[in-house]
PDB file of C-alpha atoms in Angstrom:
ATOM      1  CA  UNK A 138       0.163  14.358  12.478  1.00  0.00           C
ATOM      2  CA  UNK A 139       3.757  15.750  12.622  1.00  0.00           C
ATOM      3  CA  UNK A 140       6.888  13.639  12.269  1.00  0.00           C
ATOM      4  CA  UNK A 141      10.364  14.396  10.984  1.00  0.00           C
ATOM      5  CA  UNK A 142       9.129  13.023   7.613  1.00  0.00           C
ATOM      6  CA  UNK A 143       6.217  15.539   7.335  1.00  0.00           C
ATOM      7  CA  UNK A 144       8.578  18.331   8.313  1.00  0.00           C
ATOM      8  CA  UNK A 145      11.358  17.244   5.956  1.00  0.00           C
ATOM      9  CA  UNK A 146       9.123  17.101   2.883  1.00  0.00           C
ATOM     10  CA  UNK A 147       6.553  19.740   3.785  1.00  0.00           C
ATOM     11  CA  UNK A 148       3.635  17.365   3.628  1.00  0.00           C
ATOM     12  CA  UNK A 149       0.508  17.061   5.813  1.00  0.00           C
ATOM     13  CA  UNK A 150       0.493  13.260   6.370  1.00  0.00           C
ATOM     14  CA  UNK A 151       3.413  10.899   6.769  1.00  0.00           C
ATOM     15  CA  UNK A 152       2.440   8.799   3.776  1.00  0.00           C
ATOM     16  CA  UNK A 153       4.624   8.378   0.663  1.00  0.00           C
ATOM     17  CA  UNK A 154       3.756   6.787  -2.617  1.00  0.00           C
ATOM     18  CA  UNK A 155       6.444   4.402  -3.716  1.00  0.00           C
ATOM     19  CA  UNK A 156       8.042   4.681  -7.164  1.00  0.00           C
ATOM     20  CA  UNK A 157       6.527   2.118  -9.479  1.00  0.00           C
ATOM     21  CA  UNK A 158       7.680   1.390 -12.990  1.00  0.00           C
ATOM     22  CA  UNK A 159       4.956   2.032 -15.646  1.00  0.00           C
ATOM     23  CA  UNK A 160       2.699   3.345 -12.899  1.00  0.00           C
ATOM     24  CA  UNK A 161       4.321   6.486 -11.386  1.00  0.00           C
ATOM     25  CA  UNK A 162       2.834   9.033 -13.760  1.00  0.00           C
ATOM     26  CA  UNK A 163       1.512  12.555 -12.946  1.00  0.00           C
ATOM     27  CA  UNK A 164      -2.066  11.364 -12.443  1.00  0.00           C
ATOM     28  CA  UNK A 165      -1.161   9.203  -9.405  1.00  0.00           C
ATOM     29  CA  UNK A 166       1.620  11.447  -7.933  1.00  0.00           C
ATOM     30  CA  UNK A 167      -0.585  14.568  -8.056  1.00  0.00           C
ATOM     31  CA  UNK A 168      -3.528  12.684  -6.507  1.00  0.00           C
ATOM     32  CA  UNK A 169      -1.421  11.478  -3.576  1.00  0.00           C
ATOM     33  CA  UNK A 170       0.109  14.888  -3.081  1.00  0.00           C
ATOM     34  CA  UNK A 171      -3.245  16.563  -3.230  1.00  0.00           C
ATOM     35  CA  UNK A 172      -4.407  14.167  -0.536  1.00  0.00           C
ATOM     36  CA  UNK A 173      -1.690  15.383   1.742  1.00  0.00           C
ATOM     37  CA  UNK A 174       0.966  12.672   1.146  1.00  0.00           C
ATOM     38  CA  UNK A 175       4.072  12.722  -1.028  1.00  0.00           C
ATOM     39  CA  UNK A 176       3.414  11.483  -4.553  1.00  0.00           C
ATOM     40  CA  UNK A 177       6.248  10.120  -6.793  1.00  0.00           C
ATOM     41  CA  UNK A 178       6.811  10.238 -10.488  1.00  0.00           C
ATOM     42  CA  UNK A 179       8.964   7.324 -11.676  1.00  0.00           C
ATOM     43  CA  UNK A 180      11.848   8.808 -13.750  1.00  0.00           C
ATOM     44  CA  UNK A 181      12.868   5.711 -15.685  1.00  0.00           C
ATOM     45  CA  UNK A 182       9.266   5.047 -16.837  1.00  0.00           C
ATOM     46  CA  UNK A 183       9.883   8.097 -19.038  1.00  0.00           C
ATOM     47  CA  UNK A 184      12.006   7.037 -22.080  1.00  0.00           C
ATOM     48  CA  UNK A 185      14.102  10.198 -22.081  1.00  0.00           C
ATOM     49  CA  UNK A 186      14.985  13.111 -19.778  1.00  0.00           C
ATOM     50  CA  UNK A 187      12.980  15.315 -22.030  1.00  0.00           C
ATOM     51  CA  UNK A 188       9.897  13.169 -21.481  1.00  0.00           C
ATOM     52  CA  UNK A 189      10.568  13.337 -17.703  1.00  0.00           C
ATOM     53  CA  UNK A 190      10.620  17.144 -17.914  1.00  0.00           C
ATOM     54  CA  UNK A 191       7.189  17.080 -19.593  1.00  0.00           C
ATOM     55  CA  UNK A 192       5.774  14.743 -16.978  1.00  0.00           C
ATOM     56  CA  UNK A 193       7.006  16.889 -14.099  1.00  0.00           C
ATOM     57  CA  UNK A 194       5.519  19.910 -15.804  1.00  0.00           C
ATOM     58  CA  UNK A 195       2.238  18.098 -16.182  1.00  0.00           C
ATOM     59  CA  UNK A 196       2.211  17.082 -12.484  1.00  0.00           C
ATOM     60  CA  UNK A 197       2.971  20.725 -11.518  1.00  0.00           C
ATOM     61  CA  UNK A 198      -0.210  21.717 -13.357  1.00  0.00           C
ATOM     62  CA  UNK A 199      -2.180  19.098 -11.447  1.00  0.00           C
ATOM     63  CA  UNK A 200      -0.967  19.969  -7.928  1.00  0.00           C
ATOM     64  CA  UNK A 201       0.643  22.769  -6.040  1.00  0.00           C
ATOM     65  CA  UNK A 202       1.685  20.426  -3.244  1.00  0.00           C
ATOM     66  CA  UNK A 203       5.195  18.830  -2.864  1.00  0.00           C
ATOM     67  CA  UNK A 204       5.898  15.755  -4.944  1.00  0.00           C
ATOM     68  CA  UNK A 205       9.001  13.856  -5.669  1.00  0.00           C
ATOM     69  CA  UNK A 206      10.763  11.818  -8.411  1.00  0.00           C
ATOM     70  CA  UNK A 207      11.897   8.212  -7.993  1.00  0.00           C
ATOM     71  CA  UNK A 208      15.221   7.463  -9.603  1.00  0.00           C
ATOM     72  CA  UNK A 209      16.387   3.865  -9.563  1.00  0.00           C
ATOM     73  CA  UNK A 210      20.006   3.020 -10.225  1.00  0.00           C
ATOM     74  CA  UNK A 211      20.208  -0.170 -12.074  1.00  0.00           C
ATOM     75  CA  UNK A 212      23.145  -2.418 -13.123  1.00  0.00           C
ATOM     76  CA  UNK A 213      23.116  -2.194 -16.894  1.00  0.00           C
ATOM     77  CA  UNK A 214      25.475  -2.497 -19.875  1.00  0.00           C
ATOM     78  CA  UNK A 215      23.668   0.543 -21.380  1.00  0.00           C
ATOM     79  CA  UNK A 216      23.031   2.746 -18.330  1.00  0.00           C
ATOM     80  CA  UNK A 217      20.288   5.341 -18.580  1.00  0.00           C
ATOM     81  CA  UNK A 218      21.675   8.980 -18.782  1.00  0.00           C
ATOM     82  CA  UNK A 219      21.376   9.567 -15.078  1.00  0.00           C
ATOM     83  CA  UNK A 220      23.118  12.973 -15.044  1.00  0.00           C
ATOM     84  CA  UNK A 221      20.629  14.176 -17.625  1.00  0.00           C
ATOM     85  CA  UNK A 222      17.675  12.892 -15.599  1.00  0.00           C
ATOM     86  CA  UNK A 223      19.045  14.630 -12.531  1.00  0.00           C
ATOM     87  CA  UNK A 224      19.570  17.860 -14.442  1.00  0.00           C
ATOM     88  CA  UNK A 225      15.911  17.767 -15.434  1.00  0.00           C
ATOM     89  CA  UNK A 226      14.834  17.168 -11.823  1.00  0.00           C
ATOM     90  CA  UNK A 227      16.891  20.107 -10.660  1.00  0.00           C
ATOM     91  CA  UNK A 228      15.815  22.516 -13.407  1.00  0.00           C
ATOM     92  CA  UNK A 229      12.158  21.515 -12.885  1.00  0.00           C
ATOM     93  CA  UNK A 230      12.400  22.612  -9.197  1.00  0.00           C
ATOM     94  CA  UNK A 231      11.546  19.258  -7.664  1.00  0.00           C
ATOM     95  CA  UNK A 232      12.735  19.169  -4.068  1.00  0.00           C
ATOM     96  CA  UNK A 233      12.350  15.478  -3.188  1.00  0.00           C
ATOM     97  CA  UNK A 234      14.055  12.452  -4.799  1.00  0.00           C
ATOM     98  CA  UNK A 235      13.508   8.850  -3.873  1.00  0.00           C
ATOM     99  CA  UNK A 236      16.567   6.837  -4.916  1.00  0.00           C
ATOM    100  CA  UNK A 237      16.572   3.038  -5.112  1.00  0.00           C
ATOM    101  CA  UNK A 238      18.686   0.193  -6.446  1.00  0.00           C
ATOM    102  CA  UNK A 239      22.369   0.909  -6.262  1.00  0.00           C
ATOM    103  CA  UNK A 240      23.870   3.557  -3.985  1.00  0.00           C
ATOM    104  CA  UNK A 241      23.222   7.179  -5.175  1.00  0.00           C
ATOM    105  CA  UNK A 242      26.582   8.264  -3.644  1.00  0.00           C
ATOM    106  CA  UNK A 243      28.144   9.597  -6.859  1.00  0.00           C
ATOM    107  CA  UNK A 244      25.142  11.833  -7.416  1.00  0.00           C
ATOM    108  CA  UNK A 245      24.617  13.050  -3.851  1.00  0.00           C
ATOM    109  CA  UNK A 246      26.757  16.194  -4.280  1.00  0.00           C
ATOM    110  CA  UNK A 247      24.721  17.380  -7.250  1.00  0.00           C
ATOM    111  CA  UNK A 248      21.388  16.691  -5.567  1.00  0.00           C
ATOM    112  CA  UNK A 249      22.339  18.262  -2.272  1.00  0.00           C
ATOM    113  CA  UNK A 250      23.772  21.299  -3.895  1.00  0.00           C
ATOM    114  CA  UNK A 251      20.343  21.880  -5.485  1.00  0.00           C
ATOM    115  CA  UNK A 252      18.640  21.636  -2.074  1.00  0.00           C
ATOM    116  CA  UNK A 253      16.984  18.365  -2.866  1.00  0.00           C
ATOM    117  CA  UNK A 254      15.940  16.083  -0.049  1.00  0.00           C
ATOM    118  CA  UNK A 255      16.969  12.476  -0.778  1.00  0.00           C
ATOM    119  CA  UNK A 256      15.204   9.403   0.594  1.00  0.00           C
ATOM    120  CA  UNK A 257      16.900   6.102  -0.317  1.00  0.00           C
ATOM    121  CA  UNK A 258      15.099   2.737  -0.378  1.00  0.00           C
ATOM    122  CA  UNK A 259      16.953   0.047   1.675  1.00  0.00           C
ATOM    123  CA  UNK A 260      16.218  -3.625   2.487  1.00  0.00           C
ATOM    124  CA  UNK A 261      18.769  -3.962   5.258  1.00  0.00           C
ATOM    125  CA  UNK A 262      20.117  -1.985   8.220  1.00  0.00           C
ATOM    126  CA  UNK A 263      23.640  -2.022   6.696  1.00  0.00           C
ATOM    127  CA  UNK A 264      22.430  -0.344   3.531  1.00  0.00           C
ATOM    128  CA  UNK A 265      20.387   2.208   5.584  1.00  0.00           C
ATOM    129  CA  UNK A 266      23.492   3.053   7.576  1.00  0.00           C
ATOM    130  CA  UNK A 267      25.488   3.551   4.309  1.00  0.00           C
ATOM    131  CA  UNK A 268      22.630   5.843   2.987  1.00  0.00           C
ATOM    132  CA  UNK A 269      22.942   7.859   6.255  1.00  0.00           C
ATOM    133  CA  UNK A 270      26.720   8.107   5.862  1.00  0.00           C
ATOM    134  CA  UNK A 271      26.582   9.443   2.323  1.00  0.00           C
ATOM    135  CA  UNK A 272      24.172  12.197   3.337  1.00  0.00           C
ATOM    136  CA  UNK A 273      20.714  10.900   2.586  1.00  0.00           C
ATOM    137  CA  UNK A 274      18.046  12.842   4.522  1.00  0.00           C
ATOM    138  CA  UNK A 275      15.861   9.807   5.157  1.00  0.00           C
ATOM    139  CA  UNK A 276      15.551   6.175   4.255  1.00  0.00           C
ATOM    140  CA  UNK A 277      12.627   3.923   3.250  1.00  0.00           C
ATOM    141  CA  UNK A 278      13.148   0.590   4.999  1.00  0.00           C
ATOM    142  CA  UNK A 279      11.640  -2.246   2.946  1.00  0.00           C
ATOM    143  CA  UNK A 280      10.748  -5.464   4.730  1.00  0.00           C
ATOM    144  CA  UNK A 281      10.519  -8.861   3.131  1.00  0.00           C
ATOM    145  CA  UNK A 282       6.747  -8.491   2.706  1.00  0.00           C
ATOM    146  CA  UNK A 283       7.181  -5.711   0.049  1.00  0.00           C
ATOM    147  CA  UNK A 284       6.325  -5.991  -3.612  1.00  0.00           C
ATOM    148  CA  UNK A 285       9.187  -5.668  -6.084  1.00  0.00           C
ATOM    149  CA  UNK A 286      12.611  -6.266  -4.778  1.00  0.00           C
ATOM    150  CA  UNK A 287      12.876  -7.185  -1.052  1.00  0.00           C
ATOM    151  CA  UNK A 288      16.628  -7.897  -1.145  1.00  0.00           C
ATOM    152  CA  UNK A 289      18.226 -11.238  -0.158  1.00  0.00           C
ATOM    153  CA  UNK A 290      18.078 -11.191   3.641  1.00  0.00           C
ATOM    154  CA  UNK A 291      14.491 -12.117   4.073  1.00  0.00           C
ATOM    155  CA  UNK A 292      13.876 -10.011   7.181  1.00  0.00           C
ATOM    156  CA  UNK A 293      10.310  -8.927   7.793  1.00  0.00           C
ATOM    157  CA  UNK A 294       9.368  -5.537   9.096  1.00  0.00           C
ATOM    158  CA  UNK A 295       8.544  -6.589  12.601  1.00  0.00           C
ATOM    159  CA  UNK A 296      12.296  -7.150  13.031  1.00  0.00           C
ATOM    160  CA  UNK A 297      13.714  -4.822  10.474  1.00  0.00           C
ATOM    161  CA  UNK A 298      12.024  -1.624  11.626  1.00  0.00           C
ATOM    162  CA  UNK A 299      13.067  -1.742  15.266  1.00  0.00           C
ATOM    163  CA  UNK A 300      16.609  -2.682  14.163  1.00  0.00           C
ATOM    164  CA  UNK A 301      16.667   0.345  11.953  1.00  0.00           C
ATOM    165  CA  UNK A 302      15.441   2.477  14.821  1.00  0.00           C
ATOM    166  CA  UNK A 303      18.248   1.222  17.052  1.00  0.00           C
ATOM    167  CA  UNK A 304      20.885   2.161  14.476  1.00  0.00           C
ATOM    168  CA  UNK A 305      19.748   5.186  12.530  1.00  0.00           C
ATOM    169  CA  UNK A 306      19.868   8.856  13.425  1.00  0.00           C
ATOM    170  CA  UNK A 307      18.013  10.069  10.330  1.00  0.00           C
ATOM    171  CA  UNK A 308      14.240   9.470  10.069  1.00  0.00           C
ATOM    172  CA  UNK A 309      12.873   6.459   8.165  1.00  0.00           C
ATOM    173  CA  UNK A 310       9.612   5.251   6.766  1.00  0.00           C
ATOM    174  CA  UNK A 311       8.272   1.687   6.638  1.00  0.00           C
ATOM    175  CA  UNK A 312       7.668  -0.081   3.319  1.00  0.00           C
ATOM    176  CA  UNK A 313       6.177  -3.475   2.741  1.00  0.00           C
ATOM    177  CA  UNK A 314       2.810  -4.545   4.161  1.00  0.00           C
ATOM    178  CA  UNK A 315       1.516  -0.992   4.489  1.00  0.00           C
ATOM    179  CA  UNK A 316      -2.116  -0.447   3.731  1.00  0.00           C
ATOM    180  CA  UNK A 317      -4.159   1.292   6.408  1.00  0.00           C
ATOM    181  CA  UNK A 318      -4.186   3.116   9.783  1.00  0.00           C
ATOM    182  CA  UNK A 319      -3.157  -0.046  11.572  1.00  0.00           C
ATOM    183  CA  UNK A 320      -0.088  -0.244   9.375  1.00  0.00           C
ATOM    184  CA  UNK A 321       0.855   3.395  10.084  1.00  0.00           C
ATOM    185  CA  UNK A 322       0.429   3.110  13.883  1.00  0.00           C
ATOM    186  CA  UNK A 323       2.354  -0.210  13.963  1.00  0.00           C
ATOM    187  CA  UNK A 324       5.227   1.170  11.910  1.00  0.00           C
ATOM    188  CA  UNK A 325       5.509   4.231  14.090  1.00  0.00           C
ATOM    189  CA  UNK A 326       5.420   2.096  17.245  1.00  0.00           C
ATOM    190  CA  UNK A 327       8.392   0.197  15.851  1.00  0.00           C
ATOM    191  CA  UNK A 328      10.357   3.396  15.174  1.00  0.00           C
ATOM    192  CA  UNK A 329       9.271   4.615  11.738  1.00  0.00           C
ATOM    193  CA  UNK A 330       8.052   8.148  11.163  1.00  0.00           C
ATOM    194  CA  UNK A 331       5.765   7.414   8.272  1.00  0.00           C
ATOM    195  CA  UNK A 332       5.021   4.743   5.715  1.00  0.00           C
ATOM    196  CA  UNK A 333       5.485   4.065   2.059  1.00  0.00           C
ATOM    197  CA  UNK A 334       2.784   2.371  -0.047  1.00  0.00           C
ATOM    198  CA  UNK A 335       3.044   0.904  -3.536  1.00  0.00           C
ATOM    199  CA  UNK A 336       0.602  -1.977  -4.052  1.00  0.00           C
ATOM    200  CA  UNK A 337      -2.166  -0.178  -2.011  1.00  0.00           C
ATOM    201  CA  UNK A 338      -1.912   2.878  -4.270  1.00  0.00           C
ATOM    202  CA  UNK A 339      -2.195   0.673  -7.276  1.00  0.00           C
ATOM    203  CA  UNK A 340      -5.767  -0.115  -6.256  1.00  0.00           C
ATOM    204  CA  UNK A 341      -6.959   3.459  -6.307  1.00  0.00           C
ATOM    205  CA  UNK A 342      -9.190   5.323  -8.814  1.00  0.00           C
ATOM    206  CA  UNK A 343      -6.342   7.540  -9.986  1.00  0.00           C
ATOM    207  CA  UNK A 344      -3.780   4.825 -10.532  1.00  0.00           C
ATOM    208  CA  UNK A 345      -3.071   4.735 -14.280  1.00  0.00           C
ATOM    209  CA  UNK A 346      -3.366   1.001 -14.608  1.00  0.00           C
ATOM    210  CA  UNK A 347      -5.993  -1.297 -16.155  1.00  0.00           C
ATOM    211  CA  UNK A 348      -9.062  -2.137 -14.168  1.00  0.00           C
ATOM    212  CA  UNK A 349      -8.184  -5.785 -14.332  1.00  0.00           C
ATOM    213  CA  UNK A 350      -5.027  -5.054 -12.302  1.00  0.00           C
ATOM    214  CA  UNK A 351      -6.979  -3.229  -9.623  1.00  0.00           C
ATOM    215  CA  UNK A 352      -9.592  -6.011  -9.389  1.00  0.00           C
ATOM    216  CA  UNK A 353      -6.852  -8.692  -9.183  1.00  0.00           C
ATOM    217  CA  UNK A 354      -5.434  -6.908  -6.147  1.00  0.00           C
ATOM    218  CA  UNK A 355      -8.867  -6.665  -4.515  1.00  0.00           C
ATOM    219  CA  UNK A 356      -9.628 -10.356  -5.211  1.00  0.00           C
ATOM    220  CA  UNK A 357      -6.226 -11.697  -4.042  1.00  0.00           C
ATOM    221  CA  UNK A 358      -5.220 -12.809  -0.543  1.00  0.00           C
ATOM    222  CA  UNK A 359      -1.950 -12.766   1.220  1.00  0.00           C
ATOM    223  CA  UNK A 360      -0.908 -16.148  -0.204  1.00  0.00           C
ATOM    224  CA  UNK A 361      -0.999 -15.144  -3.801  1.00  0.00           C
ATOM    225  CA  UNK A 362       2.391 -13.559  -4.300  1.00  0.00           C
ATOM    226  CA  UNK A 363       5.544 -15.521  -5.402  1.00  0.00           C
ATOM    227  CA  UNK A 364       9.270 -14.823  -5.303  1.00  0.00           C
ATOM    228  CA  UNK A 365      11.192 -15.033  -8.555  1.00  0.00           C
ATOM    229  CA  UNK A 366      14.807 -14.473  -9.603  1.00  0.00           C
ATOM    230  CA  UNK A 367      16.237 -15.960  -6.370  1.00  0.00           C
ATOM    231  CA  UNK A 368      18.824 -17.832  -8.363  1.00  0.00           C
ATOM    232  CA  UNK A 369      20.056 -14.544  -9.836  1.00  0.00           C
ATOM    233  CA  UNK A 370      20.240 -12.800  -6.469  1.00  0.00           C
ATOM    234  CA  UNK A 371      17.752 -10.285  -7.676  1.00  0.00           C
ATOM    235  CA  UNK A 372      14.687 -11.507  -5.855  1.00  0.00           C
ATOM    236  CA  UNK A 373      11.352  -9.948  -6.853  1.00  0.00           C
ATOM    237  CA  UNK A 374       7.925 -10.466  -5.222  1.00  0.00           C
ATOM    238  CA  UNK A 375       5.229 -10.666  -7.864  1.00  0.00           C
ATOM    239  CA  UNK A 376       1.620 -11.625  -8.193  1.00  0.00           C
ATOM    240  CA  UNK A 377       1.032 -15.246  -9.111  1.00  0.00           C
ATOM    241  CA  UNK A 378      -0.065 -15.834 -12.737  1.00  0.00           C
ATOM    242  CA  UNK A 379       0.662 -18.099 -15.654  1.00  0.00           C
ATOM    243  CA  UNK A 380       3.873 -16.201 -16.542  1.00  0.00           C
ATOM    244  CA  UNK A 381       5.199 -16.433 -13.021  1.00  0.00           C
ATOM    245  CA  UNK A 382       4.425 -20.161 -12.870  1.00  0.00           C
ATOM    246  CA  UNK A 383       6.446 -20.589 -16.102  1.00  0.00           C
ATOM    247  CA  UNK A 384       9.367 -18.493 -14.588  1.00  0.00           C
ATOM    248  CA  UNK A 385       9.349 -20.777 -11.502  1.00  0.00           C
ATOM    249  CA  UNK A 386       9.370 -23.897 -13.694  1.00  0.00           C
ATOM    250  CA  UNK A 387      12.329 -22.552 -15.663  1.00  0.00           C
ATOM    251  CA  UNK A 388      14.191 -21.594 -12.465  1.00  0.00           C
ATOM    252  CA  UNK A 389      13.581 -24.991 -10.998  1.00  0.00           C
ATOM    253  CA  UNK A 390      14.849 -26.643 -14.091  1.00  0.00           C
ATOM    254  CA  UNK A 391      17.955 -24.446 -14.571  1.00  0.00           C
ATOM    255  CA  UNK A 392      18.957 -24.011 -10.888  1.00  0.00           C
ATOM    256  CA  UNK A 393      22.310 -22.372 -10.512  1.00  0.00           C
ATOM    257  CA  UNK A 394      22.772 -22.394 -14.288  1.00  0.00           C
ATOM    258  CA  UNK A 395      19.949 -19.886 -14.785  1.00  0.00           C
ATOM    259  CA  UNK A 396      20.754 -16.579 -16.471  1.00  0.00           C
ATOM    260  CA  UNK A 397      18.482 -13.570 -17.020  1.00  0.00           C
ATOM    261  CA  UNK A 398      18.187 -14.528 -20.681  1.00  0.00           C
ATOM    262  CA  UNK A 399      16.245 -17.678 -19.642  1.00  0.00           C
ATOM    263  CA  UNK A 400      13.343 -15.631 -18.357  1.00  0.00           C
ATOM    264  CA  UNK A 401      13.821 -12.264 -20.028  1.00  0.00           C
ATOM    265  CA  UNK A 402      10.787 -12.781 -22.239  1.00  0.00           C
ATOM    266  CA  UNK A 403       8.556 -12.889 -19.151  1.00  0.00           C
ATOM    267  CA  UNK A 404      10.026 -10.017 -17.044  1.00  0.00           C
ATOM    268  CA  UNK A 405      10.721  -7.147 -19.412  1.00  0.00           C
ATOM    269  CA  UNK A 406       9.160  -3.773 -18.927  1.00  0.00           C
ATOM    270  CA  UNK A 407       7.569  -3.977 -22.308  1.00  0.00           C
ATOM    271  CA  UNK A 408       5.788  -7.206 -21.393  1.00  0.00           C
ATOM    272  CA  UNK A 409       4.872  -5.774 -18.021  1.00  0.00           C
ATOM    273  CA  UNK A 410       3.010  -2.904 -19.818  1.00  0.00           C
ATOM    274  CA  UNK A 411       0.750  -5.519 -21.381  1.00  0.00           C
ATOM    275  CA  UNK A 412      -0.417  -6.373 -17.885  1.00  0.00           C
ATOM    276  CA  UNK A 413      -0.511  -2.911 -16.358  1.00  0.00           C
ATOM    277  CA  UNK A 414      -1.840  -0.889 -19.345  1.00  0.00           C
ATOM    278  CA  UNK A 415      -3.824  -3.496 -21.310  1.00  0.00           C
ATOM    279  CA  UNK A 416      -5.020  -5.794 -18.597  1.00  0.00           C
ATOM    280  CA  UNK A 417      -3.574  -9.025 -20.121  1.00  0.00           C
ATOM    281  CA  UNK A 418      -2.981 -10.567 -16.729  1.00  0.00           C
ATOM    282  CA  UNK A 419      -0.978 -13.674 -17.657  1.00  0.00           C
ATOM    283  CA  UNK A 420       1.515 -11.966 -20.075  1.00  0.00           C
ATOM    284  CA  UNK A 421       4.283 -11.138 -17.628  1.00  0.00           C
ATOM    285  CA  UNK A 422       5.432 -11.008 -14.022  1.00  0.00           C
ATOM    286  CA  UNK A 423       4.287  -7.852 -12.185  1.00  0.00           C
ATOM    287  CA  UNK A 424       5.396  -6.604  -8.866  1.00  0.00           C
ATOM    288  CA  UNK A 425       2.895  -6.910  -6.009  1.00  0.00           C
ATOM    289  CA  UNK A 426       3.235  -7.074  -2.202  1.00  0.00           C
ATOM    290  CA  UNK A 427       1.692  -9.537   0.354  1.00  0.00           C
ATOM    291  CA  UNK A 428      -0.337  -6.542   1.438  1.00  0.00           C
ATOM    292  CA  UNK A 429      -2.958  -7.535  -1.212  1.00  0.00           C
ATOM    293  CA  UNK A 430      -4.507  -9.554   1.585  1.00  0.00           C
ATOM    294  CA  UNK A 431      -5.439  -6.275   3.254  1.00  0.00           C
ATOM    295  CA  UNK A 432      -6.848  -4.488   0.200  1.00  0.00           C
ATOM    296  CA  UNK A 433     -10.627  -4.841  -0.369  1.00  0.00           C
ATOM    297  CA  UNK A 434     -11.647  -1.773  -2.297  1.00  0.00           C
ATOM    298  CA  UNK A 435     -10.597   0.821  -4.914  1.00  0.00           C
ATOM    299  CA  UNK A 436     -11.053   4.298  -3.322  1.00  0.00           C
ATOM    300  CA  UNK A 437      -9.719   7.591  -4.557  1.00  0.00           C
ATOM    301  CA  UNK A 438      -6.354   8.548  -3.128  1.00  0.00           C
ATOM    302  CA  UNK A 439      -8.054  11.318  -1.066  1.00  0.00           C
ATOM    303  CA  UNK A 440     -10.535   8.843   0.374  1.00  0.00           C
ATOM    304  CA  UNK A 441      -7.728   6.363   1.131  1.00  0.00           C
ATOM    305  CA  UNK A 442      -5.321   8.809   2.848  1.00  0.00           C
ATOM    306  CA  UNK A 443      -8.148  10.457   4.860  1.00  0.00           C
ATOM    307  CA  UNK A 444      -9.396   6.977   5.959  1.00  0.00           C
ATOM    308  CA  UNK A 445      -5.856   5.930   6.996  1.00  0.00           C
ATOM    309  CA  UNK A 446      -5.341   9.049   9.040  1.00  0.00           C
ATOM    310  CA  UNK A 447      -8.690   8.869  10.745  1.00  0.00           C
ATOM    311  CA  UNK A 448      -8.096   5.146  11.575  1.00  0.00           C
ATOM    312  CA  UNK A 449      -4.630   5.821  12.872  1.00  0.00           C
ATOM    313  CA  UNK A 450      -5.867   8.635  15.137  1.00  0.00           C
ATOM    314  CA  UNK A 451      -8.645   6.432  16.420  1.00  0.00           C
ATOM    315  CA  UNK A 452      -6.307   3.564  17.319  1.00  0.00           C
ATOM    316  CA  UNK A 453      -3.935   5.910  19.179  1.00  0.00           C
ATOM    317  CA  UNK A 454      -6.576   7.899  20.999  1.00  0.00           C
ATOM    318  CA  UNK A 455      -9.098   5.186  21.767  1.00  0.00           C
ATOM    319  CA  UNK A 456      -7.952   1.576  21.424  1.00  0.00           C
ATOM    320  CA  UNK A 457      -4.356   1.987  22.644  1.00  0.00           C
ATOM    321  CA  UNK A 458      -5.167   4.614  25.266  1.00  0.00           C
ATOM    322  CA  UNK A 459      -7.835   2.255  26.534  1.00  0.00           C
ATOM    323  CA  UNK A 460      -5.192  -0.270  27.511  1.00  0.00           C
ATOM    324  CA  UNK A 461      -3.529   2.153  29.920  1.00  0.00           C
TER     325      UNK A 461
END
């Protein structure tokens, strides 16, 4: 299957693995890339630029296919050394970067001069248009269904994707609710040229997370995610657990007076690692999409991607063609 996304990134299938904190290591990124998609190492999961350089080198030993690096620009009193992380990405020869969070505008010149293709994650059409204006090569359009941060507009993909198609000239991929061949065909029918998967790739053999996490995804249905941090205008979709219920209790009690310090002990990356790496499922909030309702097994990345593409082709050639 050829789209502008497969051509842009030199990949076989229009499937991208989303950047995920404490998950986007070389094991998963290389497995997705070897399966014909575009794997992503998560830069800020690595504590220093030097650690990122080592992780990229490790991934390059595990695949000779294209992979990218996710770099999320976060509001912070002590900002990560973004220029140093970008220097590492450039020196390592990585040719694809997924940016997220705040606008990457101040770094675009450096990235483009190095010949790096930039795809920016957006939760609204206005942000996607800004990404196009500043020179991003593509965008990932994230609907309200997505795990992690869906923005504050609450627009689901059935509306957001065709709106993006109406406005954008650069290609975009769909994110949020993506799990299988049906997702891919539907996203492309609405104007996307590929799809981004996060939660679905968590439940794969190569995902470097605890088996309890993978099984929780398989066991869950579409009603088991919750939204937190709405009071803080930093909404996050997470899997329901004891920590999340405590966050919701605090948020209900504090209302507009809530600050991040009220819930920090339940949302830090260090606490999240207890869930993802040690399988202590009630220790912290962890990002998860509504797409858990469509996930029923734990395949290898190669099995998953091959299945998606076969299903997508079958839908287009047989089911849809049969309606004509």
